[in-house]
mmCIF file of C-alpha atoms in Angstrom:
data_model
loop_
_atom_site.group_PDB
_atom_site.id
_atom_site.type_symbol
_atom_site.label_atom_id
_atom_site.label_comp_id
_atom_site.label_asym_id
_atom_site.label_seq_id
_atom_site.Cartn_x
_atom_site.Cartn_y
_atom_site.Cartn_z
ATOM 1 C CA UNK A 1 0.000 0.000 0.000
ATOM 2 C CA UNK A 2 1.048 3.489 -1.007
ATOM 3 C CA UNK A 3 1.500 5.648 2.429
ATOM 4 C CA UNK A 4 -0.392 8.646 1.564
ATOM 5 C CA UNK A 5 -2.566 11.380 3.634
ATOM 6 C CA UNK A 6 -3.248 14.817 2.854
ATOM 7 C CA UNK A 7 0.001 15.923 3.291
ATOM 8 C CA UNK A 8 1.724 13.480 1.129
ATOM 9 C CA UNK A 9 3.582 14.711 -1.853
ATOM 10 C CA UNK A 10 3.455 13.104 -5.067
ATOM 11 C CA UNK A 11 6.323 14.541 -8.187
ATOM 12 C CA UNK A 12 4.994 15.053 -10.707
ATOM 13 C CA UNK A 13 8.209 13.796 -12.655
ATOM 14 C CA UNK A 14 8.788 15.958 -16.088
ATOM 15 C CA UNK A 15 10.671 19.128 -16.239
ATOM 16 C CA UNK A 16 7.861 20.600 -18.921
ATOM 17 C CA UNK A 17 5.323 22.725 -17.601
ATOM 18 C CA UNK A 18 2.540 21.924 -19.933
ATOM 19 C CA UNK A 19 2.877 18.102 -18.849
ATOM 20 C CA UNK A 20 3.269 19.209 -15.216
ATOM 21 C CA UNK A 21 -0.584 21.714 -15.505
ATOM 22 C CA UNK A 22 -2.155 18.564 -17.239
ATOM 23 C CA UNK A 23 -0.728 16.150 -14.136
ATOM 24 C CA UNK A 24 -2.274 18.181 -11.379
ATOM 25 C CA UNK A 25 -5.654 18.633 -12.967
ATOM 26 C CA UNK A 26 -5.392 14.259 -12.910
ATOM 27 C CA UNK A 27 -4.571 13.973 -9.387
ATOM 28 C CA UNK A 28 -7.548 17.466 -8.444
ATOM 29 C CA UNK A 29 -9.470 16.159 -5.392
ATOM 30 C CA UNK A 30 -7.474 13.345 -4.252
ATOM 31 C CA UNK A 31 -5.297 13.813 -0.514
ATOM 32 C CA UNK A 32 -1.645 14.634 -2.346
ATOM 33 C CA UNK A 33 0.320 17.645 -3.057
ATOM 34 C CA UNK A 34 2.040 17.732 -6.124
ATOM 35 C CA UNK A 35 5.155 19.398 -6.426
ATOM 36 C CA UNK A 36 7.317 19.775 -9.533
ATOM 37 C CA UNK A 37 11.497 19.201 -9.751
ATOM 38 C CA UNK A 38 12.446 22.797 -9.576
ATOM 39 C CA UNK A 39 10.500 23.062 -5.994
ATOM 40 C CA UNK A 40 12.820 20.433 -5.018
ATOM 41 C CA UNK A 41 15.914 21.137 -6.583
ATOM 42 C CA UNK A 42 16.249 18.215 -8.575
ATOM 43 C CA UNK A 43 17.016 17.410 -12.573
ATOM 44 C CA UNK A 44 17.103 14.663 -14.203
ATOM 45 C CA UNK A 45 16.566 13.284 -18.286
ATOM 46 C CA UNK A 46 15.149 9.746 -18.324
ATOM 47 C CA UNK A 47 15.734 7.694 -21.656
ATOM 48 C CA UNK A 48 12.792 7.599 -23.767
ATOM 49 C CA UNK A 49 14.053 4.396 -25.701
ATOM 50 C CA UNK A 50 11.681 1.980 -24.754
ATOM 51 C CA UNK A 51 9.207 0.306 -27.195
ATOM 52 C CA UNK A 52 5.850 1.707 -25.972
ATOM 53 C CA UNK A 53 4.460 4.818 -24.117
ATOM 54 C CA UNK A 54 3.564 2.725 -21.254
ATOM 55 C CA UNK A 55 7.635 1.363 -20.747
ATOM 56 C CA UNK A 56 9.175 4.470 -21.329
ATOM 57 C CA UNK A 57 6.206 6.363 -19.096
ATOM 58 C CA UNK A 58 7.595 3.776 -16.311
ATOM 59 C CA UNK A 59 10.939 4.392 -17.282
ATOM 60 C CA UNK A 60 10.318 7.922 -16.070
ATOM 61 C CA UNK A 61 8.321 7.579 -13.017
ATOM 62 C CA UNK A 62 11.030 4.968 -11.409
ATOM 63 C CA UNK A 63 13.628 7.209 -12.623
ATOM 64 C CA UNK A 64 12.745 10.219 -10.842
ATOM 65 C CA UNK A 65 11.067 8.745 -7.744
ATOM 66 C CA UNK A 66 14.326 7.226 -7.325
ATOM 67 C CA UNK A 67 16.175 11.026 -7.293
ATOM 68 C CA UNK A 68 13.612 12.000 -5.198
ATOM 69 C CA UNK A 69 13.155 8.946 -3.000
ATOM 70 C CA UNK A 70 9.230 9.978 -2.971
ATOM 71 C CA UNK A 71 5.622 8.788 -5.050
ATOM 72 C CA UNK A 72 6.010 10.268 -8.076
ATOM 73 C CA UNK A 73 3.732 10.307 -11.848
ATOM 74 C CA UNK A 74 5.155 10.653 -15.224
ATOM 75 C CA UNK A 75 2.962 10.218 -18.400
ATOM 76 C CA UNK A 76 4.152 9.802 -21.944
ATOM 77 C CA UNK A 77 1.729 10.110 -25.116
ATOM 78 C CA UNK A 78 2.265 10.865 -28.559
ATOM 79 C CA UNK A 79 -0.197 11.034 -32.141
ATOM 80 C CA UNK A 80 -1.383 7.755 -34.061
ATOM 81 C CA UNK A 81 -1.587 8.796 -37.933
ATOM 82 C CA UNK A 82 -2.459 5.518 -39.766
ATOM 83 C CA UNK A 83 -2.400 7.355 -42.648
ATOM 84 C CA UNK A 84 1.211 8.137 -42.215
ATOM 85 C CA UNK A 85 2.125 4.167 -41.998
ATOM 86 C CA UNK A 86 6.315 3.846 -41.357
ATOM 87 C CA UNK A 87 6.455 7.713 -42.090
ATOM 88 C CA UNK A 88 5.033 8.442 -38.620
ATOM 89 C CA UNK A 89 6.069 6.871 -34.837
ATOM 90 C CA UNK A 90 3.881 8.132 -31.902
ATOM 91 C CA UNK A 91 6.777 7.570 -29.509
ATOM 92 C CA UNK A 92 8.179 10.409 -31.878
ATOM 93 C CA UNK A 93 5.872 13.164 -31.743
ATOM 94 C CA UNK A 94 7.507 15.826 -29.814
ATOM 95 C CA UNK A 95 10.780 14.547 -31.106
ATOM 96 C CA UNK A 96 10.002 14.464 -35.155
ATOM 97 C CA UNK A 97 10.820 17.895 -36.901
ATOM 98 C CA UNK A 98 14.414 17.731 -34.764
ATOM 99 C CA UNK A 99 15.298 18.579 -31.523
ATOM 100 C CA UNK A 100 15.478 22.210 -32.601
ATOM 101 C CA UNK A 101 11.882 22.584 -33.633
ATOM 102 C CA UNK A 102 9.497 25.139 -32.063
ATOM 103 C CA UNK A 103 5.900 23.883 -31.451
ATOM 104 C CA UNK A 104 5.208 26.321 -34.963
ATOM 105 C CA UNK A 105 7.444 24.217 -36.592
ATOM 106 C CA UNK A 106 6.105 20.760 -35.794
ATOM 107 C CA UNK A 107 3.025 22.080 -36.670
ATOM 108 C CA UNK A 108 3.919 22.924 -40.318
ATOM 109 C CA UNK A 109 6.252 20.138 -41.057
ATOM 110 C CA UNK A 110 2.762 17.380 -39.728
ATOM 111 C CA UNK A 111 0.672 19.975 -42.385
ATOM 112 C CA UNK A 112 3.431 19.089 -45.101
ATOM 113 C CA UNK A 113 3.127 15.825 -44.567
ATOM 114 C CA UNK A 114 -0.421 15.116 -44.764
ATOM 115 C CA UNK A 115 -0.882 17.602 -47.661
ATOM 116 C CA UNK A 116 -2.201 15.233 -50.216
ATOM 117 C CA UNK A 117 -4.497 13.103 -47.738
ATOM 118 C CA UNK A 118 -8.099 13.885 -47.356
ATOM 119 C CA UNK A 119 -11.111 12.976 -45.803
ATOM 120 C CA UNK A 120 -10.695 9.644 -43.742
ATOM 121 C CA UNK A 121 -6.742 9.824 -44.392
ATOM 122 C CA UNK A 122 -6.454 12.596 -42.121
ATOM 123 C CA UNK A 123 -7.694 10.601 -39.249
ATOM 124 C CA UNK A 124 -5.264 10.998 -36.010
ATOM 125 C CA UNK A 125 -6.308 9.821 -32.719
ATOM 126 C CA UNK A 126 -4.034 10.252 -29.372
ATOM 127 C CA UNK A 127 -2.202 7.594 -26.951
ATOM 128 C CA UNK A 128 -1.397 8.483 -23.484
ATOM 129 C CA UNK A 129 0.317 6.505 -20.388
ATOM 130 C CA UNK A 130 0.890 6.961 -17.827
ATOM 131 C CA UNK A 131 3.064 5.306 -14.010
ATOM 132 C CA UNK A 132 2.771 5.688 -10.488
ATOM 133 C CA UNK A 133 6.631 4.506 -9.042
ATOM 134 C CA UNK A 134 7.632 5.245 -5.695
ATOM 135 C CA UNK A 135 11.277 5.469 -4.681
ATOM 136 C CA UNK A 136 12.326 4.041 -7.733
ATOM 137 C CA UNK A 137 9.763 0.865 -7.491
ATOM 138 C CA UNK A 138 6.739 0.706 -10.590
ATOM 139 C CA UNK A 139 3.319 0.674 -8.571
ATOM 140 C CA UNK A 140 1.132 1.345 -11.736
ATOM 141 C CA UNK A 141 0.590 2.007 -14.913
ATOM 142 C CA UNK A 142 -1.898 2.371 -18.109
ATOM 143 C CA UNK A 143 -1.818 3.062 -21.742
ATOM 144 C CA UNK A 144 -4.916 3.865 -23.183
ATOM 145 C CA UNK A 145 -5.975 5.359 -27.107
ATOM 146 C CA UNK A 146 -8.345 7.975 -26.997
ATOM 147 C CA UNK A 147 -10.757 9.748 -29.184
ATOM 148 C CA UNK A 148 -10.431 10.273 -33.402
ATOM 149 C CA UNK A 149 -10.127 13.539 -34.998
ATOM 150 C CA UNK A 150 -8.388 14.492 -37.995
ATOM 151 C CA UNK A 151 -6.037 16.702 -38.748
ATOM 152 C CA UNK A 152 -7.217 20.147 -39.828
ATOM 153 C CA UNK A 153 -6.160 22.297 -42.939
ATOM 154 C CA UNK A 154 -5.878 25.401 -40.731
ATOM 155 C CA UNK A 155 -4.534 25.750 -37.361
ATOM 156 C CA UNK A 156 -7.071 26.769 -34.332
ATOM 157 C CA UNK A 157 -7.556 30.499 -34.403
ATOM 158 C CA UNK A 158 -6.067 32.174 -31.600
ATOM 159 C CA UNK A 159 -2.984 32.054 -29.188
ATOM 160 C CA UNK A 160 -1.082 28.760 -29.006
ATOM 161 C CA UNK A 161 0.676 28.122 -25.424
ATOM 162 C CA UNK A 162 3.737 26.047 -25.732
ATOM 163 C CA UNK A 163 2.983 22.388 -25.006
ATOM 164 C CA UNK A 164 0.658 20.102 -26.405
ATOM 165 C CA UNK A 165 1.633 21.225 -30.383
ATOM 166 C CA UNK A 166 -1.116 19.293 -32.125
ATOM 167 C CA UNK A 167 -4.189 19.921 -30.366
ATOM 168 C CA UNK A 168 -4.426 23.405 -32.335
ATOM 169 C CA UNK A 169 -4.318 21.017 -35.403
ATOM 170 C CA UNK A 170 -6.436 18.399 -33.776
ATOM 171 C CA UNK A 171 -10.054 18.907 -35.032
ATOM 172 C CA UNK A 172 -13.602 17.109 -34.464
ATOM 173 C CA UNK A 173 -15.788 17.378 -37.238
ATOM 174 C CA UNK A 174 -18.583 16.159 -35.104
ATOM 175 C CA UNK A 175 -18.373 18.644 -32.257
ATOM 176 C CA UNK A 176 -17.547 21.394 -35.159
ATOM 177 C CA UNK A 177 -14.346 22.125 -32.183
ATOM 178 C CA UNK A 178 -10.581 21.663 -31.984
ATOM 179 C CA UNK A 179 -9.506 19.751 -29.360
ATOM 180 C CA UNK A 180 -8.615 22.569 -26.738
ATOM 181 C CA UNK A 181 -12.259 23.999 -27.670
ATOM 182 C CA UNK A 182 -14.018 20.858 -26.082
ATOM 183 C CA UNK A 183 -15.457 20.761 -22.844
ATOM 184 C CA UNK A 184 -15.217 18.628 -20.184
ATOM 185 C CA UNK A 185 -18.392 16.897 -21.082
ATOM 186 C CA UNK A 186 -17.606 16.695 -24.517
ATOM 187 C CA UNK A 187 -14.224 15.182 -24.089
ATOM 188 C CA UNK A 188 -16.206 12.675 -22.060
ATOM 189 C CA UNK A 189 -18.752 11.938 -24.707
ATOM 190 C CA UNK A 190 -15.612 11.062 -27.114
ATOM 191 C CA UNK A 191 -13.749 8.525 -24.913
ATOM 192 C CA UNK A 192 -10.793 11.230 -24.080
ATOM 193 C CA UNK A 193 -7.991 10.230 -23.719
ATOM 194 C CA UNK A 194 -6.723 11.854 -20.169
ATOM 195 C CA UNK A 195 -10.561 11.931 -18.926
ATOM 196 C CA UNK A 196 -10.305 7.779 -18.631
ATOM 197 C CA UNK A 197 -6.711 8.373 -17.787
ATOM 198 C CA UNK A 198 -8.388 10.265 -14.851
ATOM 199 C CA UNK A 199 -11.145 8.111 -13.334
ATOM 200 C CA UNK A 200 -8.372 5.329 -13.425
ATOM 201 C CA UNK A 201 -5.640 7.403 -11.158
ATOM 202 C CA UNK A 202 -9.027 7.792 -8.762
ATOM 203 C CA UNK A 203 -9.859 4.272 -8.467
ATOM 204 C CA UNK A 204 -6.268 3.911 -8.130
ATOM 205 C CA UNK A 205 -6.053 5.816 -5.231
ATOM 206 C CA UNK A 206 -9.381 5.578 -3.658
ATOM 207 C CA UNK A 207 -8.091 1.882 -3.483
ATOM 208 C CA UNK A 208 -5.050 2.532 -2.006
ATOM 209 C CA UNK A 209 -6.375 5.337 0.428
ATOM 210 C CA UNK A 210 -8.889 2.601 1.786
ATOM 211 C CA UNK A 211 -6.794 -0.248 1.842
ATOM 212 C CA UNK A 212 -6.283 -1.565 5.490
ATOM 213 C CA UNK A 213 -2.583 -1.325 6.683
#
């Protein structure tokens, strides 16, 4: 059993501060504080070599909860293209237009890509995993795909923050929305990924919190 209590921290274990928002909104209403690496001093850059989102999600969480000898979360995701076939890894999708590219830049070089595919072709749906470890132990961990969009023409009108590069290109032809224009509910309603991601860290918990011992 995890030893937790409303005072427990839990690391959320990535240096990127998009990652690190979307990690605290999954753990919102359970009896941890989150804290990031810079509140505690610490650095570190896992390998992300492994085969699948889940191993190298793992990878992560053991890796830091072992620098920080306490629970910790890491999460690792990336866009499915089928379209794309060998042309296109998920594991990839931060990493594809270079180490060098700006979120602008992945964003045009995906567009260039898919610029003869329409219709179905431009079907893209999302994977996400994500681990619990805890001072460098693996408690947990899922990989889930969520809902299909496609890849728009155009790019979402308005301000991009840095983070999450596709969702201004990820588009739902049903909702008549990009993907950061959804609500809650409709996330839901499309089998999100990080909603189910969500009610699964609960459970998790919950579990854990009410296990005897």
């Amino acid at each position: 059993m995890v030893d937790v209590s409303q005072t427990t921290p839990v690391l959320l274990a990535t240096g990127n501060i998009a990652k690190q928002r979307a990690l605290r909104e999954l753990l919102e209403g359970l009896p941890l504080h989150p804290v990031t690496p810079a509140e505690l001093g610490l650095s570190a850059d896992p390998e992300e070599t492994a085969e699948t989102h889940e191993a190298i999600a793992v990878e992560k969480a053991v890796e830091w909860s072992r620098l920080a000898g306490m629970l910790s979360v890491a999460s690792d995701g990336g866009l499915v293209v089928p379209f794309l076939g060998p042309n296109w890894e998920s594991r990839y999708t931060h990493r594809f237009a270079g180490p060098a590219a700006d979120d602008e830049e992945r964003r045009r070089r995906l567009a260039q890509l898919l610029e003869n595919a329409t219709g179905a072709e431009r079907q893209a749906s999302w994977v996400e995993a994500l681990a619990v470890a805890d001072s460098g132990r693996s408690l947990k961990s899922w990989e889930l795909q969520g809902s299909t969009g496609v890849i728009a023409d155009s790019v979402e009108p308005g301000p991009h923050p840095p983070g999450f590069w596709v969702f201004p290109l990820w588009y739902f032809p049903e909702m008549g929305k990009y993907y950061n224009q959804l609500s809650a509910t409709e996330k839901d309603s499309l089998g999100d990924h990080w909603t189910t991601l969500k009610r699964l860290v609960r459970e998790y918990f919950e579990r854990e919190f009410n296990s005897p011992g």
